[in-house]
């Protein structure tokens, strides 16, 4: 039998923003690299999430690569917040510009990755029957890339069209004249609902948890603003590293919500509301640590909802009361609450009585039956761990990753896992990733991984793996930091709470980008403390 195994220095799983930059970086170091991507194009999140209204909730001038100055100077974002089509265009531009495609195999899912400790080699198999080996394995599999389909009785019997926001058809969907139902009111739904409502004959929104949302106030990005930003691009990027969330625009607040009078606080919130975006959460130091402080911002937003939504009962249903503001991802919207004033939109509370079953063309909630033609599942993702756990990853000494993470993810810095040598995560759990400007955190991790691999090469070392104790300490630290905030108070995907049976552990690192980068720097200066080299 002919051995068709292909051999590389490194294999990267995923060609989203993480995988693309990792490929570019490793190739620049002279390594042979293979990237596997399950989609037929680059872009990750922005390849899959094509639902109407999909756009980034961070401003495009910041949410973009910084690693190449010509790239950031040449590219012109047309809108304040990048739309999905523009972000996908950008990803394709980067792939072309750096000639990335020749090392990416598309339409191919990695099924397994097994480590051979004697040879120090990873062997991967794919769903197309391919096999590849590599010394280095990089999981650039994304944090929100495993769509979660709710297990509702009868859902398979639904005779209409069903769409998940994270698996949206490339050709788009026409809802003209259709009665549409949407389950979920997270960020994806908040963006999609106003647009679907404009097209559909009727839209029924099935809401389990009301969400806080702030107007995005997005619009065209004028050339003057864009060029002014470009003139100071590197300075602005540097400033972002010194902030809690890696966003230059949102530095650390300096005073408590109670250092000011009620009137002044109200004025500050009004200003933040007018500015739009996440500004509201950055008004005071204690909004994410003190319930009392948080409640001032939460109530301010509830008041705006009550002012916007004409039917007081609907308004009250839309007012989030079961979690502090900001502890679930704060949504940015364009006329979300206004949409509930339309005659063709109905809000159905499924908190008290969940969706009981779905049948041919109906959604049943207790005694109420809703007839629909199309069903949109805006039901989120098996966040942060789903994609990596989907691959059968075995370390060759009797452990697999899914088992190692059975009680919740355990990593060192969100970058590597004890017991799994030469296997790296890009923005893995217990790193700031999803609680930061993602591309900034991706670039940081890619650079750290590249430095580790360079060190192995320069010092003729076989492998690197975190020490179990260093990992345990980091996990404990992550939990301690999270527990000093309000974040764990929400049943969020950060906690794994949206997946039945998933261990509830707060997954992102919320000590802030500035602190995290300082910790990493200190670790490196101390001989990569906590990493074991062989
Ligand atoms: P999210 O934020 O996880 O939202 C999923 C929504 O779906 C949320 O409102 C859920 O309610 C709801 N949901 C999930 N399952 C059900 C069932 N069975 N019945 C009723 N409602 C359900 O996902 P998104 O795609 O909106 O956003 C993900 C991230 O992408 C976002 O944070 C941004 O970072 C970009 P719940 O709140 O769990 O009660």
Coordinates of C-alpha atoms and ligand atoms in Angstrom, one line a residue:
X1 CA 0.0 0.0 0.0
X2 CA 1.3 3.4 -0.9
X3 CA 1.7 5.7 2.1
X4 CA 0.0 9.0 1.2
X5 CA 0.9 10.7 4.4
X6 CA 2.1 14.3 3.9
X7 CA 4.7 15.7 6.3
X8 CA 5.0 19.3 7.5
X9 CA 6.7 21.2 10.2
X10 CA 3.4 22.6 11.4
X11 CA -0.3 22.0 10.8
X12 CA -2.8 24.7 11.6
X13 CA -6.5 23.8 12.0
X14 CA -8.8 26.6 10.8
X15 CA -8.3 29.5 8.3
X16 CA -10.1 32.3 10.2
X17 CA -8.2 35.3 11.3
X18 CA -6.1 33.3 13.7
X19 CA -5.1 30.5 11.2
X20 CA -4.4 32.9 8.4
X21 CA -1.9 35.0 10.4
X22 CA -0.4 31.9 12.0
X23 CA 0.3 30.5 8.5
X24 CA 1.9 33.7 7.4
X25 CA 4.1 34.0 10.5
X26 CA 5.3 30.3 10.4
X27 CA 6.0 30.5 6.7
X28 CA 8.0 33.6 7.3
X29 CA 10.1 31.5 9.7
X30 CA 10.9 29.1 6.9
X31 CA 8.6 26.3 8.1
X32 CA 6.5 24.0 5.9
X33 CA 2.9 24.5 6.9
X34 CA -0.5 23.0 6.0
X35 CA -3.8 24.6 7.0
X36 CA -7.0 22.6 7.0
X37 CA -10.3 24.5 6.8
X38 CA -13.7 23.0 6.8
X39 CA -15.3 25.8 4.8
X40 CA -14.5 26.5 1.1
X41 CA -13.0 29.9 1.9
X42 CA -11.1 31.9 4.5
X43 CA -12.6 34.1 7.2
X44 CA -13.9 31.8 9.9
X45 CA -16.6 33.6 11.8
X46 CA -17.1 36.0 9.0
X47 CA -17.3 33.1 6.5
X48 CA -20.1 31.3 8.4
X49 CA -22.2 34.1 10.0
X50 CA -23.9 35.5 6.9
X51 CA -27.3 36.2 8.5
X52 CA -29.0 39.5 7.7
X53 CA -27.5 42.4 9.7
X54 CA -24.3 40.5 10.7
X55 CA -21.6 43.0 11.6
X56 CA -18.8 43.3 14.1
X57 CA -19.6 45.1 17.3
X58 CA -16.1 46.7 17.5
X59 CA -15.1 49.5 15.2
X60 CA -13.4 48.3 12.0
X61 CA -10.3 50.6 12.3
X62 CA -9.5 48.7 15.5
X63 CA -10.9 45.3 14.6
X64 CA -8.3 44.6 11.9
X65 CA -4.7 43.2 11.6
X66 CA -1.9 45.4 12.8
X67 CA 1.0 43.1 11.8
X68 CA 1.6 44.7 8.4
X69 CA 1.7 48.5 8.2
X70 CA 1.2 48.5 4.4
X71 CA -1.9 46.4 4.9
X72 CA -3.5 48.7 7.5
X73 CA -2.6 51.7 5.5
X74 CA -3.9 50.4 2.2
X75 CA -7.2 48.9 3.3
X76 CA -10.1 51.3 3.5
X77 CA -13.0 50.4 5.7
X78 CA -16.2 51.9 4.4
X79 CA -18.3 51.8 7.6
X80 CA -17.7 52.4 11.3
X81 CA -18.5 48.8 12.2
X82 CA -17.5 46.3 9.6
X83 CA -20.4 44.4 7.9
X84 CA -20.0 40.6 7.4
X85 CA -19.6 41.0 3.6
X86 CA -16.8 43.7 4.1
X87 CA -15.0 41.6 6.8
X88 CA -15.1 38.6 4.5
X89 CA -13.8 40.7 1.6
X90 CA -11.0 41.8 4.0
X91 CA -10.1 38.2 4.9
X92 CA -10.0 37.3 1.2
X93 CA -7.8 40.4 0.5
X94 CA -5.4 39.3 3.2
X95 CA -5.3 35.7 1.8
X96 CA -4.5 37.0 -1.7
X97 CA -2.1 39.7 -0.6
X98 CA 0.1 37.2 1.4
X99 CA -0.5 34.3 -1.1
X100 CA -2.0 32.2 1.7
X101 CA -4.3 29.9 -0.3
X102 CA -1.5 27.7 -1.7
X103 CA -1.0 26.2 1.8
X104 CA -4.7 25.9 2.8
X105 CA -6.7 22.8 2.0
X106 CA -10.4 23.8 2.0
X107 CA -13.6 21.7 2.5
X108 CA -11.6 19.5 4.8
X109 CA -12.3 18.8 8.5
X110 CA -9.7 17.5 10.8
X111 CA -11.1 14.4 12.5
X112 CA -8.3 13.3 14.7
X113 CA -4.9 14.4 16.0
X114 CA -2.8 11.8 17.8
X115 CA 0.6 12.5 19.3
X116 CA 3.4 9.9 19.2
X117 CA 5.6 10.7 22.2
X118 CA 8.5 8.6 21.0
X119 CA 8.8 10.4 17.7
X120 CA 7.3 13.7 19.0
X121 CA 5.1 13.9 16.0
X122 CA 1.4 14.7 15.6
X123 CA -0.5 12.6 13.1
X124 CA -3.8 14.1 11.8
X125 CA -6.6 12.5 9.8
X126 CA -9.2 14.4 7.9
X127 CA -12.8 13.6 6.8
X128 CA -11.6 13.4 3.2
X129 CA -9.3 10.5 4.0
X130 CA -6.0 12.5 4.2
X131 CA -3.3 12.0 6.7
X132 CA -0.6 14.5 7.7
X133 CA 2.2 14.6 10.2
X134 CA 3.7 17.6 11.9
X135 CA 5.9 18.4 14.9
X136 CA 3.7 21.4 15.7
X137 CA -0.1 21.5 15.9
X138 CA -1.9 24.8 16.2
X139 CA -5.7 24.8 16.9
X140 CA -7.0 28.0 15.3
X141 CA -10.5 26.6 15.5
X142 CA -12.3 29.7 16.8
X143 CA -14.3 30.4 20.0
X144 CA -17.8 30.6 18.4
X145 CA -17.6 28.1 15.6
X146 CA -19.7 25.1 16.8
X147 CA -23.3 26.1 16.2
X148 CA -25.7 24.9 19.0
X149 CA -28.9 23.4 17.7
X150 CA -31.5 23.2 20.5
X151 CA -32.9 19.8 21.3
X152 CA -36.6 20.6 21.1
X153 CA -39.1 17.8 20.7
X154 CA -40.2 17.4 17.1
X155 CA -37.7 19.9 15.6
X156 CA -36.7 17.3 13.0
X157 CA -40.4 17.2 11.8
X158 CA -40.5 20.8 10.9
X159 CA -41.6 21.0 7.3
X160 CA -40.6 24.6 6.6
X161 CA -37.1 26.0 6.1
X162 CA -34.7 26.0 9.1
X163 CA -31.6 28.2 9.4
X164 CA -29.0 28.6 12.1
X165 CA -27.4 32.1 12.1
X166 CA -24.0 30.6 12.2
X167 CA -24.6 28.3 9.2
X168 CA -26.4 30.9 7.0
X169 CA -26.8 30.0 3.3
X170 CA -24.3 31.9 1.1
X171 CA -27.0 32.9 -1.4
X172 CA -29.0 34.6 1.3
X173 CA -32.6 34.0 2.2
X174 CA -35.7 35.7 1.0
X175 CA -38.4 36.0 3.7
X176 CA -40.9 37.9 1.5
X177 CA -44.4 36.9 2.3
X178 CA -43.2 34.3 4.9
X179 CA -44.3 33.8 8.5
X180 CA -41.0 33.6 10.3
X181 CA -40.1 32.4 13.8
X182 CA -36.8 33.1 15.5
X183 CA -35.6 31.4 18.7
X184 CA -33.0 33.3 20.6
X185 CA -32.3 37.0 21.5
X186 CA -28.5 37.1 21.7
X187 CA -26.2 39.3 19.6
X188 CA -27.0 37.4 16.4
X189 CA -30.8 37.7 16.8
X190 CA -30.5 41.3 17.9
X191 CA -28.8 42.1 14.6
X192 CA -31.0 39.9 12.5
X193 CA -34.5 40.7 13.9
X194 CA -34.9 44.3 12.6
X195 CA -33.9 43.2 9.1
X196 CA -36.0 40.0 9.0
X197 CA -39.0 42.0 10.3
X198 CA -38.7 44.4 7.4
X199 CA -39.0 41.6 4.9
X200 CA -41.2 39.0 6.4
X201 CA -45.0 38.9 6.4
X202 CA -44.8 38.2 10.1
X203 CA -42.1 37.6 12.7
X204 CA -42.5 35.8 16.0
X205 CA -39.6 36.2 18.4
X206 CA -39.2 33.4 21.0
X207 CA -37.3 35.0 23.9
X208 CA -35.9 33.1 26.8
X209 CA -33.6 35.8 28.2
X210 CA -34.0 39.5 27.6
X211 CA -30.8 41.1 26.6
X212 CA -29.2 44.5 27.1
X213 CA -28.5 46.2 23.9
X214 CA -27.1 49.7 23.0
X215 CA -27.6 51.5 19.7
X216 CA -24.5 51.1 17.5
X217 CA -25.1 54.3 15.7
X218 CA -23.1 52.9 12.8
X219 CA -22.8 54.6 9.5
X220 CA -20.3 55.4 6.8
X221 CA -16.7 56.0 7.8
X222 CA -15.6 59.3 6.3
X223 CA -12.2 59.7 4.6
X224 CA -11.1 62.4 7.1
X225 CA -11.7 60.2 10.2
X226 CA -10.1 57.2 8.5
X227 CA -7.0 59.1 7.4
X228 CA -6.6 60.7 10.8
X229 CA -6.7 57.3 12.4
X230 CA -4.2 55.9 9.9
X231 CA -1.7 58.7 10.6
X232 CA -1.6 57.5 14.2
X233 CA -2.2 53.9 13.6
X234 CA 0.7 52.4 15.4
X235 CA 0.3 54.8 18.3
X236 CA -3.4 53.8 18.6
X237 CA -2.5 50.1 18.5
X238 CA 0.1 50.6 21.2
X239 CA -2.5 52.4 23.3
X240 CA -4.9 49.5 22.9
X241 CA -2.4 47.1 24.6
X242 CA -2.6 49.2 27.7
X243 CA -6.4 48.9 28.1
X244 CA -8.6 46.4 29.8
X245 CA -10.2 45.0 26.6
X246 CA -7.5 45.8 24.0
X247 CA -9.6 48.6 22.5
X248 CA -7.8 52.0 22.4
X249 CA -11.1 53.8 22.4
X250 CA -12.0 52.4 25.8
X251 CA -9.4 53.1 28.3
X252 CA -9.6 52.3 32.0
X253 CA -12.3 54.4 33.8
X254 CA -11.0 56.4 36.8
X255 CA -13.9 56.8 39.2
X256 CA -16.7 54.8 40.8
X257 CA -20.3 55.3 39.8
X258 CA -20.8 56.7 43.3
X259 CA -18.0 59.3 43.1
X260 CA -20.4 61.4 41.2
X261 CA -23.9 62.8 41.8
X262 CA -27.0 61.1 40.4
X263 CA -27.4 64.0 37.8
X264 CA -23.8 63.7 36.7
X265 CA -24.0 59.9 36.3
X266 CA -27.2 60.3 34.3
X267 CA -25.6 62.8 32.0
X268 CA -22.6 60.5 31.5
X269 CA -24.8 57.6 30.6
X270 CA -26.8 59.8 28.2
X271 CA -23.6 60.8 26.5
X272 CA -22.5 57.2 26.3
X273 CA -25.9 56.2 24.9
X274 CA -25.5 58.9 22.2
X275 CA -22.0 57.8 21.4
X276 CA -23.3 54.2 21.1
X277 CA -21.2 51.1 21.2
X278 CA -19.8 49.6 24.3
X279 CA -19.0 53.1 25.8
X280 CA -21.6 52.7 28.5
X281 CA -19.7 49.9 30.2
X282 CA -16.5 52.0 30.5
X283 CA -18.1 55.0 32.3
X284 CA -17.1 53.8 35.8
X285 CA -14.6 51.5 37.5
X286 CA -17.1 49.4 39.4
X287 CA -19.7 48.6 36.8
X288 CA -18.6 45.1 36.5
X289 CA -17.6 44.5 40.1
X290 CA -20.4 46.1 42.2
X291 CA -24.1 45.1 41.8
X292 CA -25.2 48.5 43.1
X293 CA -23.1 50.4 40.6
X294 CA -24.1 48.0 37.8
X295 CA -27.7 48.5 38.6
X296 CA -27.4 52.3 37.8
X297 CA -26.3 51.5 34.3
X298 CA -28.8 48.6 33.9
X299 CA -31.7 50.7 35.0
X300 CA -30.6 53.5 32.7
X301 CA -30.8 51.1 29.7
X302 CA -34.2 49.7 30.9
X303 CA -35.6 53.2 30.9
X304 CA -34.5 53.7 27.3
X305 CA -36.3 50.4 26.4
X306 CA -39.4 51.6 28.2
X307 CA -39.3 54.9 26.3
X308 CA -38.8 53.1 23.0
X309 CA -41.2 50.3 23.1
X310 CA -44.8 51.5 22.9
X311 CA -46.6 48.6 24.5
X312 CA -45.7 48.6 28.2
X313 CA -46.1 44.9 28.6
X314 CA -43.8 44.2 25.7
X315 CA -41.3 46.8 27.0
X316 CA -41.3 45.1 30.4
X317 CA -40.7 41.7 28.8
X318 CA -37.7 43.2 26.9
X319 CA -36.2 44.7 30.0
X320 CA -33.4 42.3 31.3
X321 CA -33.7 41.8 35.0
X322 CA -32.0 38.5 35.6
X323 CA -28.3 39.4 35.0
X324 CA -26.1 42.5 35.6
X325 CA -25.5 44.5 32.4
X326 CA -22.3 43.5 30.6
X327 CA -22.1 40.0 32.2
X328 CA -23.5 38.6 29.0
X329 CA -22.1 40.0 25.8
X330 CA -23.5 43.5 25.5
X331 CA -25.4 43.7 22.2
X332 CA -25.1 46.6 19.7
X333 CA -28.1 47.1 17.6
X334 CA -29.7 49.2 14.9
X335 CA -33.4 49.8 15.8
X336 CA -33.8 46.5 17.7
X337 CA -36.2 47.7 20.3
X338 CA -38.1 49.9 17.8
X339 CA -38.8 46.7 15.8
X340 CA -41.2 45.6 18.5
X341 CA -43.5 48.6 17.6
X342 CA -44.2 47.0 14.2
X343 CA -47.6 45.4 13.6
X344 CA -45.9 42.3 12.1
X345 CA -43.7 41.5 15.1
X346 CA -44.8 39.5 18.1
X347 CA -42.7 38.8 21.2
X348 CA -43.3 35.5 23.0
X349 CA -41.8 34.8 26.4
X350 CA -40.4 31.3 26.6
X351 CA -38.7 31.7 30.0
X352 CA -41.6 30.6 32.2
X353 CA -42.9 28.1 29.6
X354 CA -40.2 26.9 27.2
X355 CA -40.9 25.9 23.6
X356 CA -42.7 22.7 24.2
X357 CA -42.4 21.2 20.8
X358 CA -42.1 21.9 17.1
X359 CA -44.3 20.2 14.6
X360 CA -44.8 20.3 10.9
X361 CA -45.3 24.1 10.6
X362 CA -45.9 25.1 14.2
X363 CA -44.0 26.1 17.3
X364 CA -45.9 25.1 20.5
X365 CA -45.3 27.0 23.7
X366 CA -47.6 25.5 26.4
X367 CA -51.2 26.0 25.2
X368 CA -50.2 28.4 22.5
X369 CA -49.6 27.3 18.9
X370 CA -47.7 29.6 16.5
X371 CA -47.9 28.8 12.7
X372 CA -44.7 29.6 10.9
X373 CA -43.2 28.9 7.5
X374 CA -39.5 29.5 8.4
X375 CA -37.6 28.9 11.6
X376 CA -34.4 30.8 12.5
X377 CA -32.3 29.3 15.2
X378 CA -30.2 32.2 16.7
X379 CA -29.3 29.8 19.5
X380 CA -25.6 30.4 19.7
X381 CA -22.6 28.1 19.9
X382 CA -20.8 25.5 22.0
X383 CA -18.4 28.4 22.8
X384 CA -14.7 28.3 23.5
X385 CA -14.2 24.5 23.8
X386 CA -16.7 23.0 21.3
X387 CA -14.5 23.0 18.2
X388 CA -11.3 21.7 19.9
X389 CA -13.3 19.0 21.7
X390 CA -14.9 17.9 18.4
X391 CA -11.5 16.7 17.2
X392 CA -10.3 13.4 18.6
X393 CA -7.1 14.7 20.2
X394 CA -5.0 12.1 22.0
X395 CA -1.6 12.7 23.5
X396 CA -0.3 9.2 23.2
X397 CA 0.1 8.6 26.9
X398 CA -3.5 7.7 27.5
X399 CA -5.2 11.1 27.7
X400 CA -7.5 12.9 25.2
X401 CA -8.4 16.5 25.2
X402 CA -12.1 16.1 25.8
X403 CA -11.3 14.0 28.8
X404 CA -8.7 16.4 30.1
X405 CA -11.4 19.1 29.9
X406 CA -14.3 17.0 31.2
X407 CA -14.7 19.3 34.3
X408 CA -14.1 22.4 32.2
X409 CA -11.2 23.7 30.1
X410 CA -7.8 23.7 31.7
X411 CA -4.9 25.6 29.9
X412 CA -1.8 27.5 30.7
X413 CA -2.5 31.1 29.6
X414 CA -5.1 29.9 27.2
X415 CA -2.2 29.0 25.0
X416 CA -1.2 25.4 25.7
X417 CA -2.5 22.4 27.6
X418 CA -0.4 20.3 30.1
X419 CA 0.2 16.8 28.8
X420 CA -0.2 17.9 25.1
X421 CA 3.2 18.8 23.8
X422 CA 3.7 21.1 20.9
X423 CA -0.1 21.8 20.7
X424 CA -1.1 25.4 20.8
X425 CA -4.4 27.2 21.1
X426 CA -5.0 30.6 19.6
X427 CA -7.1 32.6 22.0
X428 CA -8.0 29.5 24.0
X429 CA -10.1 29.4 27.2
X430 CA -8.4 31.3 30.1
X431 CA -7.0 33.9 27.8
X432 CA -8.6 37.4 27.2
X433 CA -9.7 36.4 23.6
X434 CA -13.5 36.8 23.6
X435 CA -13.3 39.5 26.2
X436 CA -11.1 41.6 24.1
X437 CA -10.5 42.9 20.6
X438 CA -10.2 39.5 19.1
X439 CA -7.7 40.3 16.3
X440 CA -5.4 42.0 18.8
X441 CA -5.5 38.9 21.0
X442 CA -5.0 36.6 18.0
X443 CA -1.9 38.5 17.0
X444 CA -0.5 38.3 20.5
X445 CA -1.0 34.5 20.7
X446 CA 0.3 33.9 17.2
X447 CA 3.5 35.9 18.1
X448 CA 3.9 33.9 21.4
X449 CA 3.5 30.6 19.5
X450 CA 5.9 31.7 16.8
X451 CA 8.5 32.6 19.5
X452 CA 8.1 29.3 21.3
X453 CA 8.6 27.4 18.0
X454 CA 11.5 29.6 17.1
X455 CA 13.1 28.8 20.5
X456 CA 12.7 25.0 19.9
X457 CA 14.4 25.4 16.6
X458 CA 17.2 27.7 17.8
X459 CA 18.0 25.5 20.8
X460 CA 17.5 22.2 19.1
X461 CA 14.7 21.2 21.4
X462 CA 12.0 18.6 20.7
X463 CA 9.1 19.9 22.5
X464 CA 7.4 22.3 24.8
X465 CA 4.5 21.7 27.2
X466 CA 3.2 23.5 30.2
X467 CA 3.9 22.1 33.7
X468 CA 0.8 20.7 35.3
X469 CA 1.3 22.9 38.4
X470 CA 1.7 26.1 36.3
X471 CA -1.5 25.2 34.5
X472 CA -3.4 24.5 37.8
X473 CA -2.2 27.8 39.2
X474 CA -3.3 29.7 36.1
X475 CA -6.7 28.0 36.1
X476 CA -7.2 29.0 39.8
X477 CA -6.0 32.5 39.1
X478 CA -8.5 32.7 36.2
X479 CA -11.3 31.6 38.5
X480 CA -10.3 34.0 41.3
X481 CA -10.2 36.9 38.9
X482 CA -13.6 36.0 37.5
X483 CA -15.1 35.6 40.9
X484 CA -14.0 39.0 41.9
X485 CA -16.3 40.4 39.2
X486 CA -20.0 40.1 38.4
X487 CA -19.4 38.0 35.3
X488 CA -20.3 34.6 36.9
X489 CA -23.7 36.0 37.9
X490 CA -25.0 35.5 34.4
X491 CA -26.0 32.2 32.9
X492 CA -23.9 33.0 29.8
X493 CA -21.9 31.1 27.2
X494 CA -18.8 32.5 29.0
X495 CA -19.9 30.1 31.8
X496 CA -20.8 27.2 29.5
X497 CA -24.4 27.8 30.7
X498 CA -26.0 27.7 27.3
X499 CA -25.1 24.0 26.7
X500 CA -27.0 21.5 28.7
X501 CA -24.6 19.4 30.8
X502 CA -21.5 21.6 30.1
X503 CA -19.5 22.3 33.2
X504 CA -20.2 25.7 34.6
X505 CA -16.8 27.4 34.8
X506 CA -16.1 31.0 33.7
X507 CA -13.8 30.5 30.7
X508 CA -12.3 33.8 29.5
X509 CA -9.6 35.6 31.4
X510 CA -11.1 38.9 32.6
X511 CA -8.0 40.4 34.3
X512 CA -7.7 42.6 31.2
X513 CA -5.5 42.7 28.2
X514 CA -2.9 45.0 29.8
X515 CA -2.4 42.7 32.8
X516 CA -2.4 39.6 30.6
X517 CA 0.3 40.9 28.3
X518 CA 2.4 42.0 31.3
X519 CA 2.1 38.5 32.8
X520 CA 3.1 36.9 29.5
X521 CA 6.1 39.3 29.2
X522 CA 7.1 38.5 32.8
X523 CA 6.9 34.7 32.1
X524 CA 9.1 35.1 29.0
X525 CA 11.7 37.2 30.8
X526 CA 11.9 34.5 33.4
X527 CA 12.8 31.8 30.9
X528 CA 9.3 31.0 29.9
X529 CA 8.3 30.2 33.5
X530 CA 5.8 27.3 33.7
X531 CA 6.8 25.8 30.3
X532 CA 8.9 22.6 30.2
X533 CA 11.2 22.1 27.3
X534 CA 12.7 18.8 26.2
Ligands
LIG1 P1 -25.9 33.7 22.1 O1 -25.4 35.0 22.6 O2 -25.4 32.4 22.8 O3 -27.5 33.7 22.1 C1 -28.2 32.5 21.9 C2 -29.7 32.9 22.2 O4 -30.5 31.7 22.0 C3 -29.9 33.3 23.6 O5 -30.9 34.3 23.7 C4 -30.4 32.0 24.3 O6 -31.2 32.2 25.4 C5 -31.2 31.5 23.1 N1 -31.5 30.0 23.2 C6 -30.7 29.0 23.1 N2 -31.3 27.8 23.2 C7 -32.6 28.1 23.4 C8 -33.8 27.4 23.6 N3 -33.7 26.0 23.5 N4 -34.9 28.0 23.7 C9 -35.0 29.3 23.7 N5 -33.9 30.1 23.6 C10 -32.7 29.5 23.4 O7 -25.5 33.4 20.6 P2 -25.4 34.5 19.4 O8 -25.1 33.8 18.2 O9 -26.5 35.5 19.5 O10 -24.1 35.3 19.8 C11 -22.8 34.7 20.0 C12 -21.7 35.6 20.1 O11 -21.4 36.0 18.7 C13 -22.0 36.9 20.7 O12 -21.8 37.0 22.1 C14 -21.0 37.8 20.0 O13 -19.7 37.7 20.6 C15 -20.9 37.3 18.6 P3 -30.4 32.2 26.9 O14 -29.7 33.6 26.9 O15 -29.4 31.1 26.9 O16 -31.5 32.1 27.9

